[in-house]
Amino acid sequence: VQLQASGGGLVQAGGSLRLSCAVSGFTLEDYSVTWFRQAPGKEREGVSCIASSTGITYYADSVKGRFTISRDNAKNTVYLQMNAVKPEDTADYYCAVDLTKQKYWMSCTLRLAQPWTWGQGTLVTVSS
């Protein structure tokens, strides 16, 4: 099982960035996926998630209205579109899947305390 996050980089405040999470070793359409981030000196936090069977999405309050999560099951990829970014969005961004959840779970979670399988992070730096 692998999750490969990419698309990070340096962006000015107010700009946009799209992160990608390419998965392999499992069928993406069967599982919900969550994006997390971790800023220097801070705890990792859930940013957004998308459910497998329903496409239901959840967002942290800090990114609601600015970030959009989506998935392309045919490409085995989950995206995080980041608009109107702020310096406080600076962090390593990770995608994760909980393979212990039943397939086709109709929801998703931003909770950190789950048995996640993690991908490597991609660094997003927002300059003011």
PDB file of C-alpha atoms in Angstrom:
ATOM      1  CA  VAL A   1       0.000   0.000   0.000  1.00  0.00           C
ATOM      2  CA  GLN A   2       1.396   3.390  -0.975  1.00  0.00           C
ATOM      3  CA  LEU A   3       0.155   6.943  -0.911  1.00  0.00           C
ATOM      4  CA  GLN A   4       2.269   9.512  -2.742  1.00  0.00           C
ATOM      5  CA  ALA A   5       1.511  13.173  -2.061  1.00  0.00           C
ATOM      6  CA  SER A   6       2.819  15.836  -4.415  1.00  0.00           C
ATOM      7  CA  GLY A   7       2.177  19.363  -5.575  1.00  0.00           C
ATOM      8  CA  GLY A   8       3.555  21.304  -2.657  1.00  0.00           C
ATOM      9  CA  GLY A   9       5.743  24.342  -3.066  1.00  0.00           C
ATOM     10  CA  LEU A  10       6.104  28.022  -2.347  1.00  0.00           C
ATOM     11  CA  VAL A  11       3.069  30.214  -2.967  1.00  0.00           C
ATOM     12  CA  GLN A  12       2.181  33.770  -2.070  1.00  0.00           C
ATOM     13  CA  ALA A  13      -0.655  34.517   0.304  1.00  0.00           C
ATOM     14  CA  GLY A  14      -3.911  34.678  -1.606  1.00  0.00           C
ATOM     15  CA  GLY A  15      -2.657  32.276  -4.248  1.00  0.00           C
ATOM     16  CA  SER A  16      -3.657  28.728  -5.133  1.00  0.00           C
ATOM     17  CA  LEU A  17      -2.078  25.306  -5.128  1.00  0.00           C
ATOM     18  CA  ARG A  18      -3.357  21.829  -5.933  1.00  0.00           C
ATOM     19  CA  LEU A  19      -2.057  18.831  -4.042  1.00  0.00           C
ATOM     20  CA  SER A  20      -2.352  15.304  -5.391  1.00  0.00           C
ATOM     21  CA  CYS A  21      -2.334  11.983  -3.573  1.00  0.00           C
ATOM     22  CA  ALA A  22      -1.686   9.028  -5.859  1.00  0.00           C
ATOM     23  CA  VAL A  23      -2.501   5.680  -4.256  1.00  0.00           C
ATOM     24  CA  SER A  24      -1.555   2.107  -5.077  1.00  0.00           C
ATOM     25  CA  GLY A  25      -1.951  -1.279  -3.461  1.00  0.00           C
ATOM     26  CA  PHE A  26      -5.644  -0.848  -2.764  1.00  0.00           C
ATOM     27  CA  THR A  27      -8.736   0.191  -4.679  1.00  0.00           C
ATOM     28  CA  LEU A  28      -9.287   3.880  -4.067  1.00  0.00           C
ATOM     29  CA  GLU A  29     -13.035   3.802  -4.652  1.00  0.00           C
ATOM     30  CA  ASP A  30     -13.424   1.366  -1.748  1.00  0.00           C
ATOM     31  CA  TYR A  31     -12.035   3.640   0.959  1.00  0.00           C
ATOM     32  CA  SER A  32     -12.360   7.134   2.379  1.00  0.00           C
ATOM     33  CA  VAL A  33      -9.258   9.308   2.300  1.00  0.00           C
ATOM     34  CA  THR A  34      -8.191  12.153   4.570  1.00  0.00           C
ATOM     35  CA  TRP A  35      -5.707  14.995   4.142  1.00  0.00           C
ATOM     36  CA  PHE A  36      -3.767  16.050   7.225  1.00  0.00           C
ATOM     37  CA  ARG A  37      -1.181  18.743   7.796  1.00  0.00           C
ATOM     38  CA  GLN A  38       1.503  19.413  10.348  1.00  0.00           C
ATOM     39  CA  ALA A  39       3.045  22.812  10.899  1.00  0.00           C
ATOM     40  CA  PRO A  40       6.419  23.161  12.633  1.00  0.00           C
ATOM     41  CA  GLY A  41       6.042  22.646  16.368  1.00  0.00           C
ATOM     42  CA  LYS A  42       2.362  21.780  16.092  1.00  0.00           C
ATOM     43  CA  GLU A  43       0.334  18.606  16.247  1.00  0.00           C
ATOM     44  CA  ARG A  44      -0.816  16.973  13.045  1.00  0.00           C
ATOM     45  CA  GLU A  45      -4.405  17.940  12.242  1.00  0.00           C
ATOM     46  CA  GLY A  46      -7.081  16.751   9.867  1.00  0.00           C
ATOM     47  CA  VAL A  47      -7.782  19.171   7.037  1.00  0.00           C
ATOM     48  CA  SER A  48     -10.326  17.485   4.807  1.00  0.00           C
ATOM     49  CA  CYS A  49     -11.709  14.062   3.969  1.00  0.00           C
ATOM     50  CA  ILE A  50     -13.847  12.456   1.304  1.00  0.00           C
ATOM     51  CA  ALA A  51     -16.008   9.377   1.734  1.00  0.00           C
ATOM     52  CA  SER A  52     -15.714   6.403  -0.585  1.00  0.00           C
ATOM     53  CA  SER A  53     -19.244   5.533  -1.609  1.00  0.00           C
ATOM     54  CA  THR A  54     -21.148   8.782  -1.040  1.00  0.00           C
ATOM     55  CA  GLY A  55     -18.554  11.416  -1.864  1.00  0.00           C
ATOM     56  CA  ILE A  56     -19.432  13.190   1.391  1.00  0.00           C
ATOM     57  CA  THR A  57     -16.736  15.704   2.336  1.00  0.00           C
ATOM     58  CA  TYR A  58     -15.697  17.357   5.580  1.00  0.00           C
ATOM     59  CA  TYR A  59     -13.400  20.275   6.203  1.00  0.00           C
ATOM     60  CA  ALA A  60     -11.653  21.747   9.198  1.00  0.00           C
ATOM     61  CA  ASP A  61     -13.114  25.133  10.092  1.00  0.00           C
ATOM     62  CA  SER A  62      -9.794  26.779   9.304  1.00  0.00           C
ATOM     63  CA  VAL A  63      -9.985  25.805   5.619  1.00  0.00           C
ATOM     64  CA  LYS A  64     -13.727  25.705   4.989  1.00  0.00           C
ATOM     65  CA  GLY A  65     -14.659  27.745   1.950  1.00  0.00           C
ATOM     66  CA  ARG A  66     -11.066  27.865   0.702  1.00  0.00           C
ATOM     67  CA  PHE A  67     -10.040  24.223   0.172  1.00  0.00           C
ATOM     68  CA  THR A  68     -11.816  21.614  -1.921  1.00  0.00           C
ATOM     69  CA  ILE A  69     -11.190  17.884  -1.818  1.00  0.00           C
ATOM     70  CA  SER A  70     -12.019  15.642  -4.752  1.00  0.00           C
ATOM     71  CA  ARG A  71     -11.184  12.194  -6.040  1.00  0.00           C
ATOM     72  CA  ASP A  72     -10.672  10.558  -9.428  1.00  0.00           C
ATOM     73  CA  ASN A  73     -11.044   6.837  -8.863  1.00  0.00           C
ATOM     74  CA  ALA A  74     -10.026   6.030 -12.426  1.00  0.00           C
ATOM     75  CA  LYS A  75      -6.685   7.748 -11.807  1.00  0.00           C
ATOM     76  CA  ASN A  76      -6.370   6.441  -8.232  1.00  0.00           C
ATOM     77  CA  THR A  77      -5.806   9.998  -7.091  1.00  0.00           C
ATOM     78  CA  VAL A  78      -7.266  12.323  -4.471  1.00  0.00           C
ATOM     79  CA  TYR A  79      -6.803  16.074  -4.828  1.00  0.00           C
ATOM     80  CA  LEU A  80      -6.794  19.011  -2.462  1.00  0.00           C
ATOM     81  CA  GLN A  81      -7.393  22.315  -4.181  1.00  0.00           C
ATOM     82  CA  MET A  82      -6.126  25.119  -1.969  1.00  0.00           C
ATOM     83  CA  ASN A  83      -7.342  28.625  -2.762  1.00  0.00           C
ATOM     84  CA  ALA A  84      -6.867  31.933  -0.982  1.00  0.00           C
ATOM     85  CA  VAL A  85      -4.000  30.412   0.980  1.00  0.00           C
ATOM     86  CA  LYS A  86      -2.736  32.083   4.133  1.00  0.00           C
ATOM     87  CA  PRO A  87       0.657  31.989   5.873  1.00  0.00           C
ATOM     88  CA  GLU A  88      -0.928  29.806   8.557  1.00  0.00           C
ATOM     89  CA  ASP A  89      -1.529  27.133   5.907  1.00  0.00           C
ATOM     90  CA  THR A  90       2.224  26.543   5.821  1.00  0.00           C
ATOM     91  CA  ALA A  91       2.787  22.892   6.757  1.00  0.00           C
ATOM     92  CA  ASP A  92       3.685  19.439   5.571  1.00  0.00           C
ATOM     93  CA  TYR A  93       0.570  17.942   4.005  1.00  0.00           C
ATOM     94  CA  TYR A  94      -0.123  14.203   4.181  1.00  0.00           C
ATOM     95  CA  CYS A  95      -2.794  11.956   2.760  1.00  0.00           C
ATOM     96  CA  ALA A  96      -3.897   8.900   4.666  1.00  0.00           C
ATOM     97  CA  VAL A  97      -6.279   5.972   4.509  1.00  0.00           C
ATOM     98  CA  ASP A  98      -7.702   3.766   7.254  1.00  0.00           C
ATOM     99  CA  LEU A  99      -7.811   0.302   5.724  1.00  0.00           C
ATOM    100  CA  THR A 100      -9.453  -1.169   8.845  1.00  0.00           C
ATOM    101  CA  LYS A 101     -12.670   0.654   8.012  1.00  0.00           C
ATOM    102  CA  GLN A 102     -15.212  -1.368   6.119  1.00  0.00           C
ATOM    103  CA  LYS A 103     -15.272  -0.896   2.400  1.00  0.00           C
ATOM    104  CA  TYR A 104     -17.691   1.647   1.028  1.00  0.00           C
ATOM    105  CA  TRP A 105     -17.935   3.448   4.366  1.00  0.00           C
ATOM    106  CA  MET A 106     -20.441   6.227   3.781  1.00  0.00           C
ATOM    107  CA  SER A 107     -18.550   8.822   5.777  1.00  0.00           C
ATOM    108  CA  CYS A 108     -15.034   9.898   6.630  1.00  0.00           C
ATOM    109  CA  THR A 109     -13.186  11.410   9.557  1.00  0.00           C
ATOM    110  CA  LEU A 110     -10.620  14.093  10.380  1.00  0.00           C
ATOM    111  CA  ARG A 111      -9.696  12.405  13.664  1.00  0.00           C
ATOM    112  CA  LEU A 112      -5.999  11.771  14.094  1.00  0.00           C
ATOM    113  CA  ALA A 113      -6.456   8.815  16.437  1.00  0.00           C
ATOM    114  CA  GLN A 114      -7.227   6.205  13.797  1.00  0.00           C
ATOM    115  CA  PRO A 115      -5.010   3.424  12.416  1.00  0.00           C
ATOM    116  CA  TRP A 116      -3.950   5.451   9.396  1.00  0.00           C
ATOM    117  CA  THR A 117      -1.685   4.308   6.649  1.00  0.00           C
ATOM    118  CA  TRP A 118       0.322   7.406   5.777  1.00  0.00           C
ATOM    119  CA  GLY A 119       1.941   8.696   2.644  1.00  0.00           C
ATOM    120  CA  GLN A 120       5.006  10.896   2.739  1.00  0.00           C
ATOM    121  CA  GLY A 121       4.319  14.587   3.118  1.00  0.00           C
ATOM    122  CA  THR A 122       4.535  17.406   0.643  1.00  0.00           C
ATOM    123  CA  LEU A 123       5.616  20.784   1.952  1.00  0.00           C
ATOM    124  CA  VAL A 124       3.482  23.857   1.370  1.00  0.00           C
ATOM    125  CA  THR A 125       5.011  27.216   2.213  1.00  0.00           C
ATOM    126  CA  VAL A 126       2.872  30.339   2.024  1.00  0.00           C
ATOM    127  CA  SER A 127       4.711  33.647   1.998  1.00  0.00           C
ATOM    128  CA  SER A 128       3.089  36.838   3.232  1.00  0.00           C
TER     129      SER A 128
END
